[in-house]
Short mmCIF file of C-alpha atoms in Angstrom, two decimals:
data_model
loop_
_atom_site.label_atom_id
_atom_site.label_comp_id
_atom_site.label_asym_id
_atom_site.label_seq_id
_atom_site.Cartn_x
_atom_site.Cartn_y
_atom_site.Cartn_z
CA MET A 1 29.83 15.28 -21.27
CA SER A 2 29.27 12.81 -18.45
CA ALA A 3 28.03 9.29 -19.11
CA VAL A 4 24.25 8.86 -18.96
CA TRP A 5 22.81 6.10 -16.78
CA LEU A 6 19.35 4.83 -17.79
CA VAL A 7 17.48 3.21 -14.89
CA THR A 8 14.49 1.10 -15.91
CA GLY A 9 11.99 0.13 -13.24
CA ALA A 10 12.93 3.43 -11.63
CA ALA A 11 9.73 3.75 -9.60
CA GLY A 12 10.30 0.47 -7.77
CA MET A 13 11.93 -0.10 -4.40
CA LEU A 14 15.38 -0.85 -5.83
CA GLY A 15 15.13 1.64 -8.68
CA GLN A 16 14.52 4.50 -6.26
CA ASP A 17 17.69 3.66 -4.34
CA VAL A 18 19.74 3.29 -7.52
CA LEU A 19 18.66 6.79 -8.53
CA ALA A 20 19.54 8.10 -5.07
CA ARG A 21 23.00 6.49 -5.27
CA LEU A 22 23.61 7.98 -8.72
CA ALA A 23 22.58 11.41 -7.45
CA ALA A 24 24.93 11.06 -4.48
CA GLU A 25 27.76 10.30 -6.91
CA ASP A 26 26.76 13.30 -9.07
CA LEU A 27 26.20 11.02 -12.05
CA THR A 28 23.74 11.79 -14.83
CA ALA A 29 20.66 9.58 -14.51
CA VAL A 30 17.49 9.13 -16.51
CA ALA A 31 14.61 7.54 -14.61
CA ALA A 32 12.37 5.34 -16.74
CA ASP A 33 9.27 3.78 -15.27
CA ARG A 34 6.89 1.44 -17.10
CA ALA A 35 4.97 4.33 -18.63
CA ALA A 36 8.14 5.89 -20.04
CA VAL A 37 9.80 2.76 -21.43
CA ASP A 38 8.23 -0.62 -22.16
CA ILE A 39 11.38 -2.74 -21.99
CA ALA A 40 9.78 -5.60 -23.94
CA GLU A 41 8.84 -3.34 -26.86
CA PRO A 42 11.78 -2.74 -29.23
CA GLY A 43 10.35 0.52 -30.53
CA SER A 44 9.97 1.95 -27.03
CA VAL A 45 13.51 0.95 -26.07
CA ARG A 46 14.94 2.25 -29.34
CA ALA A 47 13.31 5.63 -28.79
CA ALA A 48 14.74 5.87 -25.27
CA PHE A 49 18.24 5.03 -26.50
CA GLU A 50 18.08 7.52 -29.34
CA LYS A 51 16.88 10.26 -26.99
CA HIS A 52 19.19 9.67 -24.03
CA ARG A 53 22.21 7.82 -25.48
CA PRO A 54 22.92 5.90 -22.26
CA ALA A 55 26.37 4.52 -21.51
CA VAL A 56 24.98 2.29 -18.75
CA VAL A 57 21.56 0.71 -18.33
CA VAL A 58 20.50 -0.60 -14.92
CA ASN A 59 17.48 -2.83 -15.41
CA CYS A 60 15.46 -2.89 -12.19
CA ALA A 61 12.21 -3.61 -14.03
CA ALA A 62 10.84 -7.04 -13.20
CA TRP A 63 7.77 -9.17 -12.67
CA THR A 64 8.27 -10.09 -9.01
CA ALA A 65 4.89 -11.65 -8.19
CA VAL A 66 6.33 -15.13 -7.69
CA ASP A 67 3.02 -16.93 -7.15
CA ASP A 68 1.19 -15.17 -9.98
CA ALA A 69 3.95 -16.20 -12.38
CA GLU A 70 2.84 -19.83 -12.01
CA SER A 71 -0.46 -19.08 -13.75
CA GLN A 72 0.78 -16.17 -15.90
CA GLU A 73 4.19 -17.37 -17.06
CA ASP A 74 3.89 -15.77 -20.50
CA ALA A 75 3.22 -12.37 -18.95
CA ALA A 76 6.10 -12.82 -16.51
CA LEU A 77 8.39 -13.94 -19.34
CA ARG A 78 7.60 -10.80 -21.30
CA VAL A 79 9.00 -8.64 -18.50
CA ASN A 80 11.71 -10.93 -17.11
CA GLY A 81 12.92 -12.60 -20.30
CA THR A 82 11.92 -10.60 -23.37
CA GLY A 83 12.60 -7.24 -21.70
CA PRO A 84 16.25 -7.96 -20.86
CA ALA A 85 16.73 -9.45 -24.34
CA VAL A 86 15.45 -6.26 -25.98
CA LEU A 87 17.58 -4.08 -23.70
CA ALA A 88 20.64 -6.23 -24.41
CA GLU A 89 20.21 -5.86 -28.15
CA ALA A 90 19.87 -2.08 -27.82
CA CYS A 91 22.97 -1.98 -25.62
CA ARG A 92 24.87 -4.02 -28.21
CA GLU A 93 23.88 -1.62 -30.99
CA HIS A 94 24.83 1.46 -28.95
CA GLY A 95 27.90 0.11 -27.16
CA ALA A 96 26.33 0.44 -23.71
CA VAL A 97 26.84 -1.55 -20.52
CA LEU A 98 23.84 -3.47 -19.16
CA LEU A 99 23.41 -4.34 -15.49
CA GLN A 100 20.62 -6.91 -15.20
CA VAL A 101 19.20 -7.54 -11.72
CA SER A 102 18.32 -11.20 -11.20
CA THR A 103 17.41 -13.57 -8.39
CA ASP A 104 18.32 -16.56 -6.24
CA TYR A 105 15.29 -18.33 -7.75
CA VAL A 106 17.39 -19.34 -10.77
CA PHE A 107 18.87 -22.03 -8.50
CA ALA A 108 17.13 -25.21 -7.36
CA GLY A 109 17.28 -24.09 -3.73
CA ASP A 110 18.26 -27.48 -2.34
CA GLY A 111 21.95 -26.83 -1.70
CA VAL A 112 23.90 -26.90 1.54
CA GLU A 113 26.82 -24.66 0.51
CA PRO A 114 26.57 -21.11 -0.88
CA TYR A 115 25.81 -21.11 -4.61
CA ALA A 116 28.77 -19.92 -6.68
CA GLU A 117 28.31 -17.37 -9.42
CA ASP A 118 29.22 -19.99 -12.03
CA GLY A 119 27.31 -22.80 -10.34
CA PRO A 120 24.64 -24.81 -12.20
CA THR A 121 21.19 -23.25 -12.30
CA GLY A 122 17.94 -25.18 -12.06
CA PRO A 123 14.85 -23.09 -11.33
CA ARG A 124 11.87 -24.99 -9.95
CA GLY A 125 9.18 -22.43 -10.66
CA ALA A 126 7.95 -20.12 -13.39
CA TYR A 127 9.43 -16.98 -11.85
CA GLY A 128 12.91 -18.49 -11.74
CA ARG A 129 12.59 -19.79 -15.30
CA THR A 130 11.66 -16.36 -16.62
CA LYS A 131 14.50 -14.64 -14.75
CA LEU A 132 16.99 -17.23 -16.02
CA ALA A 133 15.81 -16.54 -19.57
CA GLY A 134 16.64 -12.87 -19.02
CA GLU A 135 20.09 -13.74 -17.68
CA GLN A 136 20.85 -15.95 -20.66
CA ALA A 137 19.76 -13.28 -23.14
CA VAL A 138 22.00 -10.65 -21.54
CA LEU A 139 25.07 -12.87 -21.25
CA SER A 140 24.80 -14.26 -24.78
CA THR A 141 24.14 -10.91 -26.45
CA LEU A 142 26.68 -8.93 -24.40
CA PRO A 143 29.61 -11.23 -23.60
CA GLU A 144 31.88 -8.23 -22.90
CA THR A 145 29.47 -5.64 -21.48
CA GLY A 146 26.64 -7.66 -19.90
CA TYR A 147 26.44 -8.00 -16.12
CA VAL A 148 23.96 -10.11 -14.15
CA VAL A 149 23.64 -9.27 -10.45
CA ARG A 150 21.60 -11.82 -8.54
CA THR A 151 20.02 -10.77 -5.27
CA ALA A 152 17.51 -12.11 -2.75
CA TRP A 153 15.29 -11.24 0.21
CA LEU A 154 15.27 -7.54 -0.69
CA TYR A 155 13.90 -4.89 1.63
CA GLY A 156 13.91 -1.10 1.56
CA ALA A 157 11.95 1.98 2.56
CA GLY A 158 10.59 2.61 -0.92
CA GLY A 159 8.09 -0.23 -1.22
CA GLY A 160 6.32 -3.14 0.37
CA ASN A 161 8.54 -5.93 1.68
CA PHE A 162 8.95 -8.49 4.47
CA VAL A 163 10.54 -6.12 6.99
CA ARG A 164 7.82 -3.51 6.66
CA THR A 165 5.16 -6.21 6.93
CA MET A 166 6.69 -7.56 10.14
CA ILE A 167 6.92 -4.04 11.60
CA LYS A 168 3.20 -3.64 10.95
CA LEU A 169 2.26 -7.07 12.29
CA GLU A 170 4.26 -6.58 15.49
CA GLY A 171 1.81 -3.87 16.43
CA VAL A 172 -1.32 -5.94 15.86
CA LYS A 173 -0.41 -9.58 16.60
CA ASP A 174 0.34 -11.13 19.97
CA THR A 175 2.43 -13.86 18.35
CA LEU A 176 3.71 -14.62 14.86
CA ASP A 177 4.46 -18.02 13.31
CA VAL A 178 7.29 -17.69 10.78
CA VAL A 179 8.97 -20.37 8.68
CA ASP A 180 12.30 -21.61 9.97
CA ASP A 181 13.22 -24.02 7.15
CA GLN A 182 14.13 -21.54 4.41
CA ARG A 183 17.61 -20.00 4.57
CA GLY A 184 18.74 -16.85 2.80
CA GLN A 185 20.41 -13.47 3.01
CA PRO A 186 18.29 -10.39 3.80
CA THR A 187 19.58 -7.58 1.59
CA TRP A 188 19.01 -3.82 1.86
CA THR A 189 18.24 -2.12 -1.44
CA VAL A 190 20.59 0.74 -0.51
CA ASP A 191 23.51 -1.70 -0.28
CA LEU A 192 22.58 -3.38 -3.55
CA ALA A 193 22.19 -0.01 -5.29
CA ASP A 194 25.66 0.96 -4.14
CA ARG A 195 27.18 -2.21 -5.62
CA LEU A 196 25.28 -1.78 -8.88
CA VAL A 197 26.62 1.74 -9.32
CA ARG A 198 30.15 0.74 -8.38
CA LEU A 199 30.01 -2.19 -10.77
CA GLY A 200 28.78 0.06 -13.56
CA GLN A 201 31.60 2.51 -12.90
CA ALA A 202 34.11 -0.34 -12.95
CA ALA A 203 32.61 -1.62 -16.20
CA LEU A 204 33.06 1.79 -17.83
CA ALA A 205 36.63 1.90 -16.55
CA GLY A 206 37.32 -1.56 -17.93
CA THR A 207 38.20 -3.03 -14.53
CA ALA A 208 35.23 -5.37 -14.00
CA PRO A 209 34.91 -8.52 -16.11
CA ALA A 210 31.45 -9.08 -17.54
CA GLY A 211 29.32 -11.93 -16.24
CA VAL A 212 27.53 -12.93 -13.06
CA TYR A 213 27.90 -11.34 -9.61
CA HIS A 214 25.94 -12.04 -6.43
CA GLY A 215 24.53 -8.97 -4.70
CA THR A 216 23.30 -10.30 -1.36
CA SER A 217 24.37 -9.52 2.19
CA GLY A 218 26.93 -11.57 4.06
CA GLY A 219 25.88 -14.18 6.57
CA GLU A 220 22.63 -16.11 6.47
CA THR A 221 19.45 -16.68 8.46
CA THR A 222 15.91 -18.03 8.19
CA TRP A 223 12.72 -16.00 7.92
CA PHE A 224 12.17 -16.88 11.58
CA GLY A 225 15.61 -15.61 12.58
CA PHE A 226 15.11 -12.52 10.43
CA THR A 227 11.80 -11.75 12.14
CA ARG A 228 13.26 -12.18 15.61
CA GLU A 229 15.95 -9.64 14.73
CA ILE A 230 13.27 -7.24 13.50
CA PHE A 231 11.40 -7.63 16.79
CA ARG A 232 14.61 -7.06 18.74
CA LEU A 233 15.25 -3.82 16.87
CA LEU A 234 11.67 -2.74 17.60
CA GLY A 235 12.26 -3.33 21.31
CA ALA A 236 9.67 -6.11 21.23
CA ASP A 237 10.00 -9.55 22.79
CA PRO A 238 11.55 -11.91 20.18
CA GLU A 239 9.88 -14.85 21.96
CA ARG A 240 6.60 -13.66 20.42
CA VAL A 241 7.97 -15.00 17.12
CA ARG A 242 7.53 -18.77 16.88
CA PRO A 243 9.13 -21.15 14.36
CA THR A 244 7.07 -23.17 11.92
CA THR A 245 7.61 -25.04 8.65
CA SER A 246 6.92 -24.22 5.01
CA GLU A 247 4.06 -26.73 5.03
CA ALA A 248 2.12 -24.27 7.19
CA PHE A 249 2.13 -21.72 4.36
CA VAL A 250 1.28 -23.51 1.13
CA ARG A 251 1.86 -21.28 -1.92
CA PRO A 252 1.31 -21.81 -5.66
CA ALA A 253 5.04 -21.37 -6.34
CA PRO A 254 7.76 -23.47 -4.69
CA ARG A 255 10.08 -21.57 -2.34
CA PRO A 256 13.78 -22.43 -2.24
CA ALA A 257 14.85 -24.02 1.04
CA PHE A 258 18.39 -22.71 0.59
CA SER A 259 19.04 -19.34 -1.08
CA VAL A 260 22.51 -18.56 0.25
CA LEU A 261 24.75 -17.12 -2.47
CA GLY A 262 28.54 -16.94 -2.61
CA HIS A 263 30.28 -13.64 -3.31
CA ASP A 264 33.71 -14.59 -4.67
CA ARG A 265 33.43 -12.73 -7.97
CA TRP A 266 33.50 -9.20 -6.51
CA ALA A 267 37.21 -9.57 -5.84
CA VAL A 268 38.05 -9.66 -9.56
CA ALA A 269 36.31 -6.29 -9.95
CA GLY A 270 38.08 -4.79 -6.94
CA ILE A 271 34.77 -4.28 -5.12
CA GLU A 272 33.97 -5.48 -1.60
CA PRO A 273 30.99 -7.82 -1.19
CA VAL A 274 27.91 -6.53 0.62
CA ARG A 275 28.25 -6.35 4.42
CA GLU A 276 26.72 -8.69 6.98
CA TRP A 277 22.93 -8.64 7.02
CA ARG A 278 22.43 -7.66 10.68
CA GLU A 279 24.66 -4.60 10.33
CA ALA A 280 22.74 -3.44 7.28
CA LEU A 281 19.33 -4.03 8.89
CA ALA A 282 20.29 -2.00 11.95
CA GLU A 283 21.30 0.96 9.79
CA ALA A 284 18.24 0.68 7.56
CA PHE A 285 15.76 0.21 10.39
CA PRO A 286 14.85 3.80 11.36
CA ALA A 287 13.87 4.63 7.78
CA LEU A 288 11.90 1.39 7.46
CA VAL A 289 9.94 2.11 10.64
CA ALA A 290 9.28 5.68 9.52
CA ALA A 291 8.11 4.53 6.09
CA GLU A 292 5.73 1.95 7.55
CA ARG A 293 4.27 4.26 10.19
CA ARG A 294 3.96 7.49 8.26
#
C-alpha cells in the first residue's frame, strides 16, 4: 500500500498545486480543507489521522492576512501556532512526517545578506510571531521528522496574489506607483509544491535531515522590479511603473525591507534549490493571465 499524503489547507493557492504535484507523481493524496479538518482542534485532527493514516502531512493551512493579524493575533495564533502544534503531536503519535510551510516574516527584515536557515529570527509583527510559534512547535515536537519550509512573495494561478493584481491593474491604470525599498524573492507555488513533495519523499527515504529549509526562488528584486517584469511579459511599457517608498503605503503591519533567504540546506537533502525568479515567472505567466482574465 502506498504512503498517504494528507494536505491541509488544500483549497488554497499552494495547496492546490501540492495536490497537482502529488497527482503527477501518482502518489496517494487526501485533500483536507478547513471544513474537513480543523487543524487547531485535536479531536478533528485525531479523526483525520485515524481515518487516513497519513505517512506525510503537508500543512498549507495558514492565516495569511498580515494586517488583520495585528488586531486579531489570538485568532491568527490559533491557525498559525496552535494548528501546527496539534498536527505535530498527531504526527509524533502516528510516526508521520510533517512539512510545515512558514514565512520570511519570522525574520526582522533588516538584513543585507540572505538569511540563513539557521539564522536568528526576530519577527516584528503579529503574523511573524504566530508563524514562528508554529515553527517552534513543529521542530521541538518532531526533532527527527519535522520540516519547516519558509517561503515568500508567493504567486500562483489558484488564488489572489500580487501578480494577478498587477495583471488586472495594467489594463485599467495609466501608471502604477510601486514600492522600491522592499527586497525579496517572487516564488511560484508550482515550484514550491515540487520542492515540498520532493522533500517529503526524501524524508520518507531517510535522505533529508529534519529542520528548516528555504523554499524561495533564486535571485532577488523589489516589488517595483517585479512589477516592471510583469508589464514586460504583458507587452506593456515598463516605464508606466514608477518607483515609490514604503511610506506611501502605510499599513497596520510592518513589512520587512529585506526578505531574501539563503538556500544552502537543500544540498544536504540532495535537492536543487528553486530556480531563478524570472525564469519561473515567464513559465507561469500564461496560466496567470488566463486565470485573471477568465
